[in-house]
XYZ file of C-alpha atoms in Angstrom:
188
model
C 98.050 -125.550 -34.398
C 98.050 -122.108 -32.799
C 100.273 -121.147 -35.450
C 98.150 -122.404 -38.596
C 94.948 -120.649 -37.171
C 96.876 -117.317 -36.572
C 98.357 -117.669 -40.192
C 94.857 -118.457 -41.887
C 93.269 -115.356 -39.943
C 95.575 -113.497 -41.153
C 95.349 -114.752 -44.700
C 91.639 -113.938 -44.378
C 91.947 -110.533 -43.086
C 94.338 -109.874 -46.234
C 91.633 -111.141 -48.523
C 88.971 -109.642 -47.421
C 90.638 -106.317 -47.268
C 91.896 -106.471 -50.731
C 88.503 -106.949 -51.668
C 86.794 -103.864 -50.246
C 90.148 -101.768 -51.411
C 89.097 -102.282 -55.032
C 85.453 -101.757 -55.086
C 84.506 -98.278 -56.462
C 83.284 -95.408 -54.164
C 79.652 -94.354 -54.975
C 76.787 -92.558 -53.717
C 73.075 -92.817 -54.572
C 70.484 -90.085 -54.089
C 66.789 -90.262 -54.961
C 64.899 -86.936 -54.726
C 62.076 -86.777 -52.274
C 58.770 -87.713 -53.950
C 60.225 -88.816 -56.989
C 58.611 -91.711 -58.451
C 61.164 -94.157 -60.584
C 58.843 -96.732 -61.204
C 57.167 -94.547 -63.618
C 60.320 -94.596 -65.388
C 60.204 -97.325 -68.364
C 62.260 -95.920 -70.806
C 65.115 -93.667 -70.596
C 67.175 -91.659 -73.416
C 70.878 -90.873 -73.037
C 71.602 -87.341 -73.587
C 75.072 -86.045 -75.006
C 77.537 -85.899 -71.990
C 79.521 -83.126 -70.388
C 82.985 -84.730 -71.269
C 86.243 -83.535 -72.265
C 88.962 -86.080 -72.422
C 92.200 -85.520 -70.605
C 94.160 -88.559 -71.460
C 94.854 -89.505 -74.767
C 93.756 -93.248 -74.371
C 90.478 -91.866 -73.261
C 87.558 -92.097 -75.415
C 86.356 -88.863 -77.057
C 83.004 -87.802 -76.681
C 80.820 -89.510 -79.499
C 82.674 -92.712 -77.920
C 81.501 -92.147 -74.214
C 77.827 -91.442 -75.726
C 77.759 -95.219 -77.036
C 79.677 -96.561 -74.157
C 76.715 -95.359 -72.140
C 74.189 -96.300 -74.434
C 75.811 -99.813 -74.840
C 76.125 -100.398 -70.914
C 72.421 -100.331 -70.850
C 72.387 -104.241 -71.370
C 72.481 -104.600 -67.797
C 69.252 -102.421 -67.306
C 65.520 -103.681 -67.202
C 64.617 -100.585 -68.464
C 64.038 -99.859 -72.192
C 67.252 -97.412 -73.206
C 67.364 -94.886 -76.060
C 70.332 -93.858 -77.477
C 71.248 -90.055 -78.098
C 71.621 -91.068 -81.917
C 68.150 -92.069 -81.946
C 66.592 -89.238 -80.328
C 68.684 -86.823 -82.404
C 67.472 -88.632 -85.323
C 63.683 -88.571 -84.204
C 64.058 -84.632 -83.303
C 65.344 -83.992 -86.698
C 62.598 -85.982 -88.587
C 60.346 -84.716 -86.422
C 61.285 -81.020 -86.375
C 63.845 -80.847 -89.113
C 66.552 -79.340 -86.601
C 69.973 -81.705 -86.565
C 70.910 -81.065 -82.723
C 74.293 -82.975 -83.423
C 75.247 -79.961 -85.959
C 74.380 -77.402 -83.113
C 76.564 -76.071 -80.211
C 76.297 -77.820 -76.850
C 74.043 -75.439 -75.226
C 71.599 -75.281 -78.474
C 71.800 -78.889 -78.650
C 70.912 -79.446 -75.023
C 68.151 -77.035 -75.077
C 66.341 -78.707 -78.363
C 67.106 -81.930 -76.500
C 65.099 -81.099 -73.507
C 62.292 -79.696 -75.397
C 62.036 -82.652 -77.412
C 63.276 -85.820 -75.249
C 59.692 -86.593 -73.852
C 58.140 -87.925 -77.286
C 60.833 -90.645 -76.688
C 61.274 -91.346 -73.065
C 59.842 -91.213 -69.869
C 63.504 -89.887 -68.380
C 66.720 -88.940 -69.609
C 69.980 -89.089 -68.135
C 73.077 -86.877 -68.130
C 76.301 -87.956 -67.667
C 79.091 -85.541 -66.153
C 82.667 -86.453 -65.833
C 85.488 -85.405 -63.525
C 88.686 -86.159 -64.712
C 90.939 -85.076 -61.554
C 93.117 -87.596 -59.860
C 90.649 -90.162 -60.373
C 87.674 -90.354 -62.748
C 83.926 -89.543 -60.950
C 81.270 -90.074 -63.340
C 77.895 -88.050 -61.857
C 74.646 -89.563 -63.940
C 71.384 -87.297 -63.046
C 68.067 -88.631 -64.424
C 65.671 -86.006 -65.036
C 62.232 -86.265 -65.734
C 61.121 -85.862 -69.475
C 59.175 -82.811 -70.262
C 59.245 -81.016 -66.739
C 63.214 -81.732 -66.304
C 62.812 -82.228 -63.050
C 65.615 -83.922 -61.398
C 64.741 -87.618 -59.960
C 67.905 -89.458 -59.311
C 71.701 -88.942 -58.986
C 74.154 -91.389 -59.060
C 78.385 -90.720 -58.308
C 80.752 -93.145 -58.827
C 84.486 -92.791 -58.363
C 86.865 -95.008 -60.352
C 89.825 -96.602 -58.235
C 93.508 -94.881 -58.442
C 94.823 -97.582 -60.676
C 91.664 -97.995 -63.242
C 92.610 -95.717 -66.158
C 90.770 -93.614 -68.701
C 89.682 -96.333 -70.792
C 86.819 -97.688 -72.701
C 87.019 -100.777 -70.161
C 86.566 -98.417 -67.006
C 84.200 -96.278 -68.445
C 81.939 -98.925 -69.521
C 82.081 -100.841 -66.256
C 81.500 -97.166 -64.293
C 78.103 -96.825 -66.745
C 76.843 -100.349 -66.168
C 77.053 -99.692 -62.320
C 74.906 -96.857 -63.027
C 72.121 -98.926 -64.542
C 72.582 -101.810 -61.832
C 71.837 -99.116 -59.131
C 69.189 -97.386 -60.768
C 67.508 -100.739 -60.739
C 67.754 -101.078 -57.204
C 66.704 -98.154 -55.926
C 63.264 -98.654 -58.604
C 63.113 -102.221 -56.589
C 63.653 -100.337 -53.118
C 60.850 -97.600 -54.048
C 58.644 -100.478 -55.174
C 59.269 -102.711 -52.051
C 58.651 -99.571 -49.793
C 55.400 -98.265 -51.558
C 54.187 -101.751 -51.195
C 54.960 -102.086 -47.355
C 52.954 -98.705 -46.765
C 49.824 -100.108 -48.095
């Protein structure tokens, strides 16, 4: 009987440690004084990304992945293409045809017409793929929220991995908004 209990204990420890080993590392930072509850519409900006693996999605695909992953969010997410089309219609400038810096400048100047905040994804492709999501307040470009998530070593630079990491951003952003709302209601 003692041997059976010991074997069950070892099996439980292996199972629990396996679940922890496959969890992605992530980190959340809410800037002091930032009110996330006012963000109802988030626009997706062009990511800062250069693919290094031939199986990795290109920049346009990554932009679409970040937009599509928003299906798990409660906020209304506006795609980069929708904002770019709105800017083209409003001020007759095609930001998709401009270089990265000019497009980003015009995007930041005009995104407040379409959303309360915008998210910029920066991808670091080192030994492990790391996504840095920065949420800025539209109009003032004030940093509100940052989220870092690192893929496991076993996860490659694939559409599925990038989609999972992007979905985690939206889920954590919603959790941060809920936590801030709970904190504000307790103060009252």
